[in-house]
Amino acid sequence: MSSQTTRRQFLRQTFAFSAAAATGSLSRALAQPVDPRAQHILMIGDWGAEDMTRGQQQVAASMVSYAQRNALKPQSLFMLGDTWYGDLDGGAASQRWNTQFEKLYPASAFPGPAYTIAGNHDYQHMPATVNKLHAELEYAKTGKSRWTMPARWYTFDVATPDHKPLLHVIATDTNAPHAIKPTDKVNFTLSEDDWHEQTQWLAAELARPTTAPFTIVLGHHPIYSNGPHGDHARLIADWEPMIRQHKVSAYLAGHDHDLQHLEFADHPTSFVCSGAGGADLYDIKIDEHQRGPYAMKVHGFTHLEATPDALTFRHIDETGAVVHAFSKSAGGKITIL
């Protein structure tokens, strides 16, 4: 853990609430009238296991049933990286696109775009003749899919149903340069030049004026995590100060195979991890009572309900149960639901 992190006071008391109260609140998490100004987004990370695991199938089925049960037509999906584990034979023409994306997350349930960012497993040559990241970019260019990945990093906006500004979203590539064994011909990362270029781009995008009440950053690697990967030193050094300065509402990540929600005293950004889309789960290394308010080893996905007044995040497990929920007002107030 970085010294920057240890100097912070984690919001333990702010988020303390009884188990009984939590149960009652979660049971009511969707028992409110649907706000006609709301847009609904479902997100997952770390989902494309090579053998299409039971976990991936259960989470995908739960996403479909959850949307149907709550009469939701999500505006979009956020796919938070690690799309393909293992070989992607055929690249952009692989059958896995149909079996593990188009059919599992069907357009009938999720008709909107599936905004995608690259994870570390996407930065692989598997098999040796296939660059999986290149295949993902090429698949988006076919124009025959909801798969949306116009570049390694890009921005987009989400408007309310009546076309008013709502979310400004910055999709990033967090595969920062790091040492790789010379004999490893499978894995690769961004170059130092690419990382510098992206960091300059991110600074400019964060400084760009927006009329949207909320700015969200997507990045596969968490900046802070209670999982085994821990806090990310390069992101803390290069990006976190900008994210703090420009009061980003939420940073959404995957990478650690779990569901998390972290808040820090006097920090304007909520840190949400949704990396439980189907790959084998990871143990939590820092208990949520030490740093939270939530971190759990469980398969699932995350529902973002956005209105001009507030963001509401719900972590949903593979059975469709709401296991954690909170709202964040446009002014930054956090309420555990």
C-alpha positions as MATLAB code, in Angstrom:
seq = 'MSSQTTRRQFLRQTFAFSAAAATGSLSRALAQPVDPRAQHILMIGDWGAEDMTRGQQQVAASMVSYAQRNALKPQSLFMLGDTWYGDLDGGAASQRWNTQFEKLYPASAFPGPAYTIAGNHDYQHMPATVNKLHAELEYAKTGKSRWTMPARWYTFDVATPDHKPLLHVIATDTNAPHAIKPTDKVNFTLSEDDWHEQTQWLAAELARPTTAPFTIVLGHHPIYSNGPHGDHARLIADWEPMIRQHKVSAYLAGHDHDLQHLEFADHPTSFVCSGAGGADLYDIKIDEHQRGPYAMKVHGFTHLEATPDALTFRHIDETGAVVHAFSKSAGGKITIL';
ca = [
       0.000    0.000    0.000;
       1.374    3.399   -0.947;
       2.262    6.059    1.592;
      -0.284    8.278   -0.132;
      -2.957    5.736    0.649;
      -1.911    5.112    4.237;
      -2.118    8.816    5.030;
      -5.786    8.808    4.187;
      -8.495    8.204    6.709;
     -10.771    5.517    5.348;
     -14.447    6.093    5.807;
     -15.194    3.358    8.296;
     -17.697    5.071   10.543;
     -19.491    6.852    7.710;
     -20.502    3.553    6.199;
     -21.183    1.591    9.374;
     -24.640    0.098    9.428;
     -26.242   -2.963   10.991;
     -26.817   -6.221    9.153;
     -30.521   -5.924    9.781;
     -30.639   -2.444    8.327;
     -28.584   -3.556    5.349;
     -30.943   -6.437    4.629;
     -33.950   -4.177    4.758;
     -32.318   -1.527    2.597;
     -31.131   -3.947   -0.074;
     -34.556   -5.538   -0.322;
     -35.875   -2.077   -1.155;
     -33.035   -1.145   -3.493;
     -35.264   -1.437   -6.549;
     -38.605   -0.882   -4.843;
     -38.787    2.721   -6.055;
     -40.732    4.160   -9.002;
     -38.656    4.185  -12.183;
     -37.339    7.689  -12.785;
     -38.189    8.650  -16.388;
     -34.950   10.668  -16.508;
     -32.815    7.623  -15.701;
     -30.464    5.694  -17.915;
     -29.517    2.165  -16.902;
     -26.143    0.563  -17.600;
     -24.935   -2.924  -16.658;
     -21.227   -3.618  -16.330;
     -18.957   -6.632  -16.005;
     -15.261   -7.326  -16.153;
     -13.063  -10.423  -16.453;
     -15.690  -12.526  -18.119;
     -14.331  -14.261  -21.234;
     -12.985  -17.508  -19.778;
     -11.625  -19.849  -22.463;
     -13.924  -22.743  -21.584;
     -16.955  -20.507  -20.902;
     -17.138  -21.199  -17.198;
     -20.267  -21.898  -15.231;
     -19.634  -18.565  -13.526;
     -19.807  -16.653  -16.807;
     -22.982  -18.435  -17.852;
     -24.644  -17.799  -14.504;
     -23.699  -14.121  -14.411;
     -24.886  -13.585  -17.986;
     -28.194  -15.337  -17.270;
     -28.585  -13.295  -14.105;
     -28.034  -10.081  -16.071;
     -30.786  -11.019  -18.507;
     -33.267  -12.072  -15.819;
     -32.458   -9.018  -13.686;
     -33.191   -6.678  -16.576;
     -36.423   -8.503  -17.397;
     -37.578   -8.680  -13.792;
     -37.074   -4.955  -13.302;
     -38.405   -3.965  -16.746;
     -35.055   -2.443  -17.717;
     -33.786   -1.830  -21.225;
     -30.206   -0.865  -20.435;
     -28.869    2.038  -22.454;
     -25.532    0.252  -22.772;
     -23.124   -2.280  -21.333;
     -19.711   -1.387  -19.920;
     -17.270   -4.245  -20.606;
     -14.362   -3.616  -18.246;
     -11.629   -5.712  -19.836;
     -10.225   -9.231  -19.928;
     -12.595  -10.084  -22.720;
     -10.733  -13.179  -23.865;
      -8.721  -15.556  -21.734;
      -6.752  -18.167  -23.650;
      -6.658  -18.605  -27.424;
      -8.845  -16.550  -29.739;
      -8.501  -18.729  -32.836;
      -9.483  -16.773  -35.912;
      -9.136  -13.375  -34.264;
     -12.035  -11.121  -35.261;
     -13.633  -14.111  -37.033;
     -13.453  -16.434  -34.006;
     -16.597  -18.361  -33.111;
     -16.120  -17.203  -29.532;
     -17.577  -13.819  -30.470;
     -20.901  -15.490  -31.173;
     -20.947  -18.031  -28.352;
     -19.456  -15.913  -25.565;
     -20.659  -12.428  -26.423;
     -23.529  -12.163  -28.902;
     -25.544  -15.075  -27.492;
     -24.681  -14.746  -23.798;
     -25.483  -11.019  -23.683;
     -28.240  -10.951  -26.322;
     -29.374   -7.861  -28.182;
     -32.950   -8.675  -27.193;
     -32.038   -7.855  -23.579;
     -29.182   -5.407  -24.198;
     -29.855   -3.552  -27.457;
     -27.455   -0.676  -26.816;
     -23.717   -0.410  -27.423;
     -21.273   -2.521  -25.421;
     -18.514   -0.041  -24.616;
     -15.267   -1.944  -24.176;
     -11.796   -1.363  -22.737;
      -8.703   -3.566  -22.860;
      -7.584   -5.760  -19.990;
      -4.217   -7.397  -19.480;
      -5.416  -10.711  -20.949;
      -6.422   -8.833  -24.086;
      -2.773   -7.766  -24.394;
      -1.689  -11.232  -25.468;
      -0.752  -13.099  -28.631;
      -2.810  -16.295  -28.246;
      -2.355  -18.230  -30.423;
       0.976  -16.783  -31.474;
      -0.449  -15.484  -34.759;
      -3.340  -13.603  -33.121;
      -3.080  -10.247  -31.374;
      -6.254  -10.332  -29.271;
      -6.382   -6.556  -28.795;
      -6.121   -6.030  -32.552;
      -8.917   -8.579  -33.044;
     -11.180   -6.690  -30.637;
     -10.592   -3.408  -32.463;
     -11.224   -5.114  -35.808;
     -14.433   -6.778  -34.594;
     -15.783   -3.357  -33.630;
     -15.088   -2.106  -37.165;
     -17.316   -4.749  -38.769;
     -20.391   -2.686  -37.914;
     -22.376   -5.872  -37.362;
     -22.269   -5.908  -33.571;
     -23.013   -3.832  -30.504;
     -19.334   -4.276  -29.618;
     -17.960   -0.728  -29.375;
     -14.226   -0.087  -29.226;
     -13.251    2.716  -31.612;
      -9.713    2.993  -30.198;
      -7.575    1.878  -27.277;
      -8.756    4.980  -25.406;
     -11.745    7.149  -26.263;
     -14.638    9.156  -24.826;
     -18.401    9.087  -25.176;
     -21.404   10.770  -23.624;
     -24.647    9.353  -22.284;
     -27.713   11.592  -22.383;
     -31.005   11.336  -20.514;
     -33.969    9.833  -22.398;
     -35.000   13.409  -23.263;
     -31.503   14.131  -24.634;
     -30.071   16.233  -21.826;
     -26.409   15.804  -20.730;
     -25.948   13.097  -18.104;
     -22.601   11.241  -18.188;
     -19.252   12.110  -19.690;
     -17.347    8.816  -19.880;
     -13.608    8.481  -20.454;
     -12.570    4.961  -21.487;
      -8.882    4.276  -20.879;
      -6.229    1.630  -21.430;
      -4.523    0.928  -18.105;
      -2.006   -1.614  -19.408;
       0.910    0.458  -18.188;
       4.445   -0.500  -19.225;
       6.147   -2.973  -16.916;
       8.930   -5.503  -17.111;
       8.131   -8.689  -19.033;
      10.485  -11.656  -19.232;
      12.407  -11.632  -22.532;
      11.340  -15.231  -23.142;
       7.656  -14.424  -22.766;
       6.271  -14.137  -26.311;
       2.635  -14.059  -25.214;
       2.151  -10.949  -23.094;
       2.785   -7.324  -23.990;
       1.834   -3.857  -22.688;
       1.609   -0.273  -23.827;
       4.966    1.281  -24.646;
       6.298    4.149  -22.564;
       5.578    6.483  -25.488;
       1.987    5.223  -25.717;
       1.521    5.614  -21.976;
       2.849    9.177  -22.076;
       0.592   10.000  -25.030;
      -2.461    8.598  -23.275;
      -1.661   10.399  -20.018;
      -1.465   13.714  -21.878;
      -4.740   12.890  -23.635;
      -6.406   12.029  -20.314;
      -5.252   15.307  -18.781;
      -6.748   17.214  -21.703;
     -10.027   15.282  -21.570;
     -10.413   15.814  -17.835;
      -9.774   19.539  -18.276;
     -12.261   19.831  -21.138;
     -15.492   21.579  -20.048;
     -18.601   19.399  -19.936;
     -22.235   20.134  -19.184;
     -22.807   16.592  -17.914;
     -23.369   16.464  -14.135;
     -21.134   13.378  -13.809;
     -17.772   12.339  -15.240;
     -16.826    8.662  -15.077;
     -13.503    7.014  -15.938;
     -13.314    3.375  -17.057;
     -10.041    1.497  -16.534;
      -9.435   -2.237  -16.344;
      -6.930   -2.009  -13.481;
      -8.221   -0.571  -10.198;
      -6.366    2.387   -8.770;
      -7.166    1.076   -5.287;
      -8.188   -2.499   -4.562;
      -8.752   -4.743   -1.563;
      -8.055   -7.765   -3.768;
      -4.773   -9.588   -4.372;
      -3.469   -7.129   -6.967;
      -3.658   -4.323   -4.421;
      -3.208   -0.628   -5.155;
      -1.681    0.289   -8.528;
       1.463    2.379   -8.016;
       1.722    3.658  -11.605;
      -1.922    4.750  -11.729;
      -1.604    6.402   -8.316;
       1.474    8.316   -9.471;
       0.365    9.295  -12.980;
      -3.441    9.469  -13.021;
      -4.894    9.662   -9.518;
      -3.909   13.315   -8.911;
      -5.721   14.346  -12.115;
      -8.777   12.291  -11.250;
      -8.897   13.918   -7.828;
      -8.255   17.430   -9.149;
     -11.057   17.245  -11.702;
     -13.488   15.655   -9.246;
     -14.278   12.554  -11.272;
     -17.473   11.055   -9.868;
     -16.484    7.396  -10.197;
     -13.628    5.222  -11.416;
     -14.923    1.843  -12.640;
     -12.569   -1.130  -12.966;
     -12.251   -4.909  -13.129;
      -9.032   -6.994  -12.928;
      -9.581   -8.264   -9.382;
     -12.179  -11.007   -9.648;
     -14.638   -9.733   -7.068;
     -17.041   -6.872   -6.368;
     -15.809   -3.812   -4.465;
     -16.767   -0.271   -3.495;
     -14.127    1.900   -1.844;
     -14.433    5.447   -0.518;
     -11.763    7.679    0.996;
     -12.149   10.709    3.236;
     -12.040   13.994    1.327;
     -11.716   12.223   -2.030;
     -14.324   13.191   -4.653;
     -14.130    9.874   -6.502;
     -15.896    6.590   -5.728;
     -13.857    3.510   -6.666;
     -15.964    0.613   -7.947;
     -14.591   -2.783   -8.986;
     -16.770   -5.139  -11.018;
     -14.394   -7.894  -12.069;
     -16.590  -10.877  -11.249;
     -18.075  -11.617  -14.672;
     -17.092  -15.275  -14.828;
     -13.378  -15.928  -14.306;
     -12.205  -17.779  -11.188;
     -12.693  -15.633   -8.104;
      -9.933  -14.065   -5.994;
      -9.668  -13.855   -2.225;
     -10.130  -10.460   -0.616;
      -6.878   -9.338    1.055;
      -8.107   -6.243    2.929;
     -11.329   -6.724    4.853;
     -14.124   -4.291    4.053;
     -14.254   -3.309    7.727;
     -10.673   -2.050    7.403;
     -11.230   -0.338    4.043;
     -14.605   -0.241    2.437;
     -17.499   -0.049    2.612;
     -17.709   -3.208    0.464;
     -15.427   -5.950   -0.871;
     -16.646   -9.479   -1.496;
     -15.460  -12.639   -3.272;
     -18.554  -13.324   -5.364;
     -19.502  -13.678   -9.025;
     -21.755  -10.942  -10.300;
     -22.219   -7.685  -12.171;
     -22.995   -4.043  -11.447;
     -26.028   -1.942  -12.325;
     -25.549    1.809  -12.718;
     -28.716    3.894  -12.648;
     -27.929    7.483  -13.615;
     -30.170   10.534  -13.297;
     -29.203   14.226  -13.359;
     -29.437   14.192   -9.554;
     -27.542   11.035   -8.601;
     -25.674    7.902   -9.584;
     -26.933    4.686   -8.010;
     -24.685    1.620   -8.109;
     -25.955   -1.869   -7.296;
     -23.690   -4.906   -7.078;
     -25.734   -7.970   -8.096;
     -24.549  -11.531   -7.437;
     -24.953  -14.495   -9.779;
     -28.338  -15.348   -8.240;
     -29.707  -11.888   -9.020;
     -29.594  -10.650   -5.421;
     -28.505   -7.091   -4.643;
     -25.509   -7.549   -2.333;
     -24.454   -3.899   -2.032;
     -25.910   -0.602   -3.215;
     -25.150    3.078   -2.814;
     -26.084    6.393   -4.352;
     -23.922    9.434   -5.012;
     -25.519   12.834   -5.477;
     -24.332   15.391   -8.000;
     -22.861   17.203   -5.000;
     -20.879   14.125   -3.955;
     -22.941   12.877   -0.994;
     -22.732    9.088   -0.535;
     -25.712    7.145    0.802;
     -25.616    3.403    1.442;
     -28.928    1.905    0.334;
];
